CSV table of C-alpha atoms in Angstrom, one decimal:
chain,number,residue,atom,x,y,z
A,934,MET,CA,-13.5,18.3,-24.4
A,935,GLY,CA,-16.7,19.7,-23.8
A,936,TYR,CA,-14.8,20.1,-20.7
A,937,SER,CA,-11.6,22.0,-21.3
A,938,PHE,CA,-13.9,24.2,-24.3
A,939,LYS,CA,-15.5,25.2,-21.2
A,940,PHE,CA,-12.4,26.1,-19.0
A,941,HIS,CA,-10.6,28.0,-21.6
A,942,CYS,CA,-14.4,29.9,-22.2
A,943,PHE,CA,-14.7,30.7,-18.9
A,944,PHE,CA,-10.6,32.3,-18.5
A,945,VAL,CA,-11.2,33.9,-21.6
A,946,TRP,CA,-13.8,36.0,-19.9
A,947,ILE,CA,-12.5,36.1,-16.3
A,948,MET,CA,-9.1,38.3,-18.8
A,949,VAL,CA,-12.0,39.8,-20.7
A,950,LEU,CA,-13.3,40.9,-17.4
A,951,SER,CA,-10.7,41.8,-15.9
A,952,SER,CA,-9.5,43.9,-18.3
A,953,THR,CA,-12.6,45.7,-18.5
A,954,LEU,CA,-12.5,47.0,-15.3
A,955,CYS,CA,-8.8,48.2,-15.1
A,956,TYR,CA,-9.5,50.2,-18.1
A,957,SER,CA,-12.3,51.8,-16.2
A,958,GLN,CA,-9.9,51.9,-12.9
A,959,ASP,CA,-7.2,53.1,-14.6
A,960,ASN,CA,-8.0,55.2,-17.4
A,961,PHE,CA,-9.3,58.7,-18.3
A,962,VAL,CA,-12.5,57.9,-20.1
A,963,LYS,CA,-14.0,61.6,-22.5
A,964,SER,CA,-17.1,63.4,-21.0
A,965,ARG,CA,-18.4,66.9,-19.5
A,966,ALA,CA,-18.7,68.7,-16.6
A,967,THR,CA,-20.5,71.8,-15.5
A,968,TYR,CA,-21.9,72.6,-12.5
A,969,TYR,CA,-24.5,73.9,-10.5
A,970,GLY,CA,-25.7,77.2,-8.3
A,971,SER,CA,-24.9,77.6,-4.3
A,972,PRO,CA,-23.9,80.8,-2.9
A,973,ASP,CA,-21.7,79.2,-0.7
A,974,ARG,CA,-19.1,77.8,-3.0
A,975,LEU,CA,-19.6,74.5,-1.5
A,976,GLY,CA,-22.7,71.0,-2.1
A,977,THR,CA,-25.9,70.9,-1.0
A,978,PRO,CA,-27.5,68.6,1.5
A,979,SER,CA,-30.4,67.8,-0.6
A,980,GLY,CA,-27.6,65.7,-3.0
A,981,ALA,CA,-29.8,62.4,-4.3
A,982,CYS,CA,-27.7,60.4,-2.3
A,983,GLY,CA,-29.4,61.3,1.4
A,984,TYR,CA,-26.1,62.3,2.8
A,985,GLY,CA,-27.3,65.5,4.2
A,986,GLU,CA,-25.0,68.5,5.3
A,987,TYR,CA,-21.4,65.6,5.3
A,988,GLY,CA,-23.0,65.9,1.5
A,989,ARG,CA,-22.4,69.4,1.9
A,990,THR,CA,-18.7,69.6,3.0
A,991,VAL,CA,-17.1,66.8,2.9
A,992,ASN,CA,-13.6,66.4,1.3
A,993,ASP,CA,-14.1,70.2,1.0
A,994,ALA,CA,-16.5,70.2,-0.3
A,995,ASN,CA,-15.5,69.0,-3.4
A,996,VAL,CA,-18.3,67.1,-4.6
A,997,ALA,CA,-20.6,66.5,-8.1
A,998,GLY,CA,-23.9,65.3,-9.2
A,999,VAL,CA,-23.3,62.7,-11.3
A,1000,SER,CA,-24.7,60.9,-14.4
A,1001,TYR,CA,-27.2,57.7,-13.9
A,1002,ARG,CA,-24.6,55.2,-15.2
A,1003,LEU,CA,-22.8,56.3,-12.7
A,1004,TYR,CA,-24.8,56.7,-10.5
A,1005,LYS,CA,-26.5,53.8,-10.1
A,1006,LYS,CA,-29.2,53.2,-8.8
A,1007,GLY,CA,-27.4,55.0,-5.6
A,1008,SER,CA,-24.2,52.0,-5.3
A,1009,GLY,CA,-22.4,55.1,-7.1
A,1010,CYS,CA,-22.9,57.6,-3.9
A,1011,GLY,CA,-18.9,58.0,-2.4
A,1012,ALA,CA,-17.0,56.6,-5.5
A,1013,CYS,CA,-13.9,58.8,-6.0
A,1014,TYR,CA,-13.9,60.4,-9.2
A,1015,GLN,CA,-10.5,62.4,-10.7
A,1016,VAL,CA,-12.0,65.0,-13.4
A,1017,ARG,CA,-10.1,66.7,-15.6
A,1018,CYS,CA,-10.3,69.7,-18.1
A,1019,THR,CA,-8.9,69.0,-21.4
A,1020,ASN,CA,-8.6,73.9,-22.3
A,1021,PRO,CA,-4.4,73.5,-21.6
A,1022,GLN,CA,-4.9,77.5,-21.1
A,1023,LEU,CA,-7.4,77.5,-18.7
A,1024,CYS,CA,-7.2,74.3,-16.5
A,1025,THR,CA,-4.2,72.4,-14.4
A,1026,ASP,CA,-2.9,68.5,-15.1
A,1027,ASP,CA,-4.3,67.4,-12.3
A,1028,GLY,CA,-7.8,68.7,-11.9
A,1029,VAL,CA,-10.4,68.1,-9.3
A,1030,ASN,CA,-10.7,65.4,-6.8
A,1031,ILE,CA,-14.8,65.1,-5.8
A,1032,VAL,CA,-16.1,62.0,-4.3
A,1033,VAL,CA,-20.6,61.5,-6.1
A,1034,THR,CA,-23.2,62.6,-3.9
A,1035,ASP,CA,-26.0,63.5,-5.5
A,1036,HIS,CA,-27.2,62.5,-9.3
A,1037,GLY,CA,-27.5,65.1,-12.3
A,1038,GLU,CA,-26.7,65.6,-15.0
A,1039,GLY,CA,-27.4,68.0,-18.9
A,1040,ASP,CA,-26.1,69.2,-21.4
A,1041,LYS,CA,-24.0,65.6,-21.9
A,1042,THR,CA,-22.6,66.1,-18.7
A,1043,ASP,CA,-21.2,62.8,-16.4
A,1044,PHE,CA,-20.5,65.7,-13.7
A,1045,ILE,CA,-22.4,68.7,-11.9
A,1046,LEU,CA,-19.1,70.0,-10.1
A,1047,SER,CA,-20.5,71.7,-7.1
A,1048,PRO,CA,-18.8,75.5,-7.0
A,1049,ARG,CA,-15.6,75.2,-5.7
A,1050,ALA,CA,-15.0,72.4,-7.6
A,1051,TYR,CA,-15.3,73.3,-11.3
A,1052,GLY,CA,-13.4,76.5,-9.9
A,1053,ARG,CA,-10.5,74.2,-8.8
A,1054,LEU,CA,-10.4,73.0,-12.4
A,1055,ALA,CA,-8.9,75.8,-12.9
A,1056,LYS,CA,-5.6,77.3,-12.9
A,1057,SER,CA,-5.4,80.5,-10.3
A,1058,ASP,CA,-6.1,83.3,-12.3
A,1059,LYS,CA,-8.4,81.7,-15.2
A,1060,ALA,CA,-11.0,80.8,-13.2
A,1061,ASP,CA,-13.4,83.6,-13.8
A,1062,GLU,CA,-12.5,83.0,-17.2
A,1063,LEU,CA,-13.5,78.8,-17.4
A,1064,TYR,CA,-17.5,79.5,-14.7
A,1065,ALA,CA,-17.5,81.9,-17.7
A,1066,PHE,CA,-17.6,78.3,-20.3
A,1067,GLY,CA,-20.3,76.9,-18.4
A,1068,VAL,CA,-19.8,73.4,-19.7
A,1069,VAL,CA,-16.1,72.5,-20.3
A,1070,TYR,CA,-15.1,69.6,-21.7
A,1071,VAL,CA,-12.9,67.0,-19.1
A,1072,GLU,CA,-11.6,63.2,-18.6
A,1073,TYR,CA,-11.9,61.3,-16.1
A,1074,LYS,CA,-10.6,58.0,-13.9
A,1075,ARG,CA,-12.5,55.9,-10.4
A,1076,ILE,CA,-9.7,57.0,-7.9
A,1077,PRO,CA,-9.3,55.4,-4.4
A,1078,CYS,CA,-11.0,57.4,-1.6
A,1079,ARG,CA,-9.3,58.3,1.1
A,1080,TYR,CA,-10.5,59.2,4.8
A,1081,GLY,CA,-7.3,60.3,7.3
A,1082,GLY,CA,-8.7,59.1,10.5
A,1083,TYR,CA,-12.0,58.2,9.8
A,1084,LYS,CA,-13.9,54.7,10.1
A,1085,LEU,CA,-16.6,53.8,8.5
A,1086,GLN,CA,-19.7,56.0,9.8
A,1087,PHE,CA,-23.5,55.2,10.0
A,1088,LYS,CA,-25.5,58.0,10.3
A,1089,VAL,CA,-29.4,58.0,11.5
A,1090,HIS,CA,-31.1,59.7,8.8
A,1091,GLU,CA,-32.7,62.3,10.5
A,1092,HIS,CA,-36.0,60.9,9.1
A,1093,SER,CA,-36.1,57.9,11.7
A,1094,LYS,CA,-38.5,57.5,14.6
A,1095,TYR,CA,-37.3,55.8,16.7
A,1096,PRO,CA,-37.7,52.7,17.8
A,1097,ASN,CA,-40.0,51.5,14.5
A,1098,TYR,CA,-38.3,52.8,11.5
A,1099,LEU,CA,-34.7,52.9,11.1
A,1100,ALA,CA,-32.8,54.8,7.2
A,1101,ILE,CA,-29.2,55.1,8.0
A,1102,ALA,CA,-26.8,56.7,5.5
A,1103,VAL,CA,-23.2,54.9,5.5
A,1104,LEU,CA,-20.1,58.3,5.4
A,1105,TYR,CA,-16.5,57.5,4.1
A,1106,GLN,CA,-16.8,54.7,2.4
A,1107,ALA,CA,-13.1,54.3,1.7
A,1108,GLY,CA,-11.4,52.5,-1.5
A,1109,ARG,CA,-12.3,52.1,-4.9
A,1110,SER,CA,-16.2,50.1,-3.7
A,1111,GLU,CA,-18.9,50.6,-3.6
A,1112,ILE,CA,-21.9,49.4,-1.4
A,1113,LEU,CA,-24.1,46.8,-2.9
A,1114,ALA,CA,-27.0,45.7,0.1
A,1115,ALA,CA,-26.9,46.2,3.1
A,1116,GLN,CA,-28.7,44.0,6.3
A,1117,ILE,CA,-29.5,44.1,9.6
A,1118,TRP,CA,-29.1,41.2,12.3
A,1119,GLN,CA,-32.5,39.9,13.7
A,1120,ALA,CA,-31.4,38.0,16.8
A,1121,ASP,CA,-35.7,37.0,17.8
A,1122,ARG,CA,-35.0,34.7,14.3
A,1123,LYS,CA,-31.2,34.3,13.9
A,1124,GLU,CA,-31.0,35.6,10.7
A,1125,TRP,CA,-29.5,37.8,8.3
A,1126,ILE,CA,-32.9,40.5,7.0
A,1127,PHE,CA,-32.1,43.0,3.5
A,1128,MET,CA,-32.7,45.8,4.3
A,1129,ARG,CA,-34.1,48.6,2.0
A,1130,ARG,CA,-32.3,51.0,-0.4
A,1131,ALA,CA,-34.2,53.8,0.1
A,1132,TYR,CA,-32.1,56.3,-2.3
A,1133,GLY,CA,-29.0,57.0,-2.9
A,1134,ALA,CA,-27.0,55.9,0.2
A,1135,VAL,CA,-29.2,54.8,2.4
A,1136,PHE,CA,-30.7,52.1,3.2
A,1137,ASP,CA,-34.2,51.7,5.5
A,1138,THR,CA,-35.7,48.2,8.2
A,1139,ASN,CA,-38.2,47.8,11.3
A,1140,PRO,CA,-35.3,48.0,13.7
A,1141,PRO,CA,-34.7,45.0,16.6
A,1142,SER,CA,-37.5,45.9,19.0
A,1143,SER,CA,-34.1,45.4,21.3
A,1144,GLY,CA,-30.3,45.7,22.1
A,1145,SER,CA,-27.4,47.0,19.6
A,1146,ILE,CA,-28.0,46.5,16.3
A,1147,SER,CA,-25.3,45.1,14.1
A,1148,LEU,CA,-25.1,45.7,10.3
A,1149,ARG,CA,-24.0,43.9,7.6
A,1150,PHE,CA,-22.8,44.8,3.5
A,1151,GLN,CA,-22.1,43.2,0.4
A,1152,VAL,CA,-19.8,45.6,-1.1
A,1153,SER,CA,-17.6,45.5,-4.7
A,1154,SER,CA,-14.7,46.7,-5.3
A,1155,SER,CA,-11.2,45.1,-6.8
A,1156,ALA,CA,-11.1,42.0,-4.5
A,1157,GLY,CA,-14.1,41.2,-5.5
A,1158,VAL,CA,-17.3,41.1,-4.5
A,1159,TYR,CA,-17.6,39.8,0.3
A,1160,TRP,CA,-19.7,41.2,2.9
A,1161,VAL,CA,-18.8,42.9,5.5
A,1162,GLU,CA,-19.9,42.8,9.1
A,1163,ALA,CA,-20.0,45.9,11.4
A,1164,SER,CA,-21.0,43.9,15.0
A,1165,ASN,CA,-22.7,46.9,17.6
A,1166,ALA,CA,-23.5,48.6,14.9
A,1167,LEU,CA,-26.1,51.2,17.0
A,1168,PRO,CA,-26.3,51.3,20.3
A,1169,ASN,CA,-29.9,49.9,21.4
A,1170,ASN,CA,-31.1,53.8,21.9
A,1171,TRP,CA,-30.4,55.1,18.6
A,1172,GLU,CA,-31.6,58.6,17.7
A,1173,ALA,CA,-31.5,60.8,14.8
A,1174,GLY,CA,-29.3,62.9,12.5
A,1175,VAL,CA,-26.9,61.1,15.1
A,1176,ALA,CA,-23.4,59.1,13.3
A,1177,TYR,CA,-22.4,56.0,14.7
A,1178,GLU,CA,-17.9,55.4,13.8
A,1179,SER,CA,-16.9,51.9,13.7
A,1180,ASP,CA,-14.8,49.5,13.5
A,1181,VAL,CA,-15.3,49.2,9.5
A,1182,GLN,CA,-13.0,50.6,6.8
A,1183,LEU,CA,-13.1,49.2,3.2
A,1184,GLU,CA,-10.1,49.4,1.3
């Protein structure tokens, strides 16, 4: 009887968890959004995810900083959301699809949008009115990221110092995935060593002294939590500021 009760509780827990995940992904959540100042209306290269120029222009600059609970200490970086404002006189039905590139919040907002993304909430002749509001009520939901023609890339952060210090940011993270952890292969010890999450989507470590670099990442997605390996992800003569494309594609 004890075994049956434990199994039943576990089954119920799984059902509740599954229901919660479905709700969080497939139903809209009510919130508020604003936008930040940017003379070119694009994203910012100094966002808290560490994406640099990629964070300024990815997804046609439809990007946003998000609240702490969506930022998730950095694992929320790269997530995609559909955001739409709830004023039918000013806003479109579909809103805008954004990529998380930064952390920021204010006045009970979950999203601080790039000016371009904020303007695309509005109907074609109502953008100026929407900008004048400054803060609007919205609803949002998590959606898969889609990057046609791109596989996962590993950008060597500009702060890296060859050959003694390596920091990487993960780019073009597709699907509903979140990267929870990163490891680097140490051939001399024949084991995977955890990299430190320096901040946002940036992981750093002391790299191996020679040879190409293999990486692997712990990923959370609709398929569960699992490890994805990228063999020879970086060449042995890697350079700071360069993004290297892998054969990996997340879903």
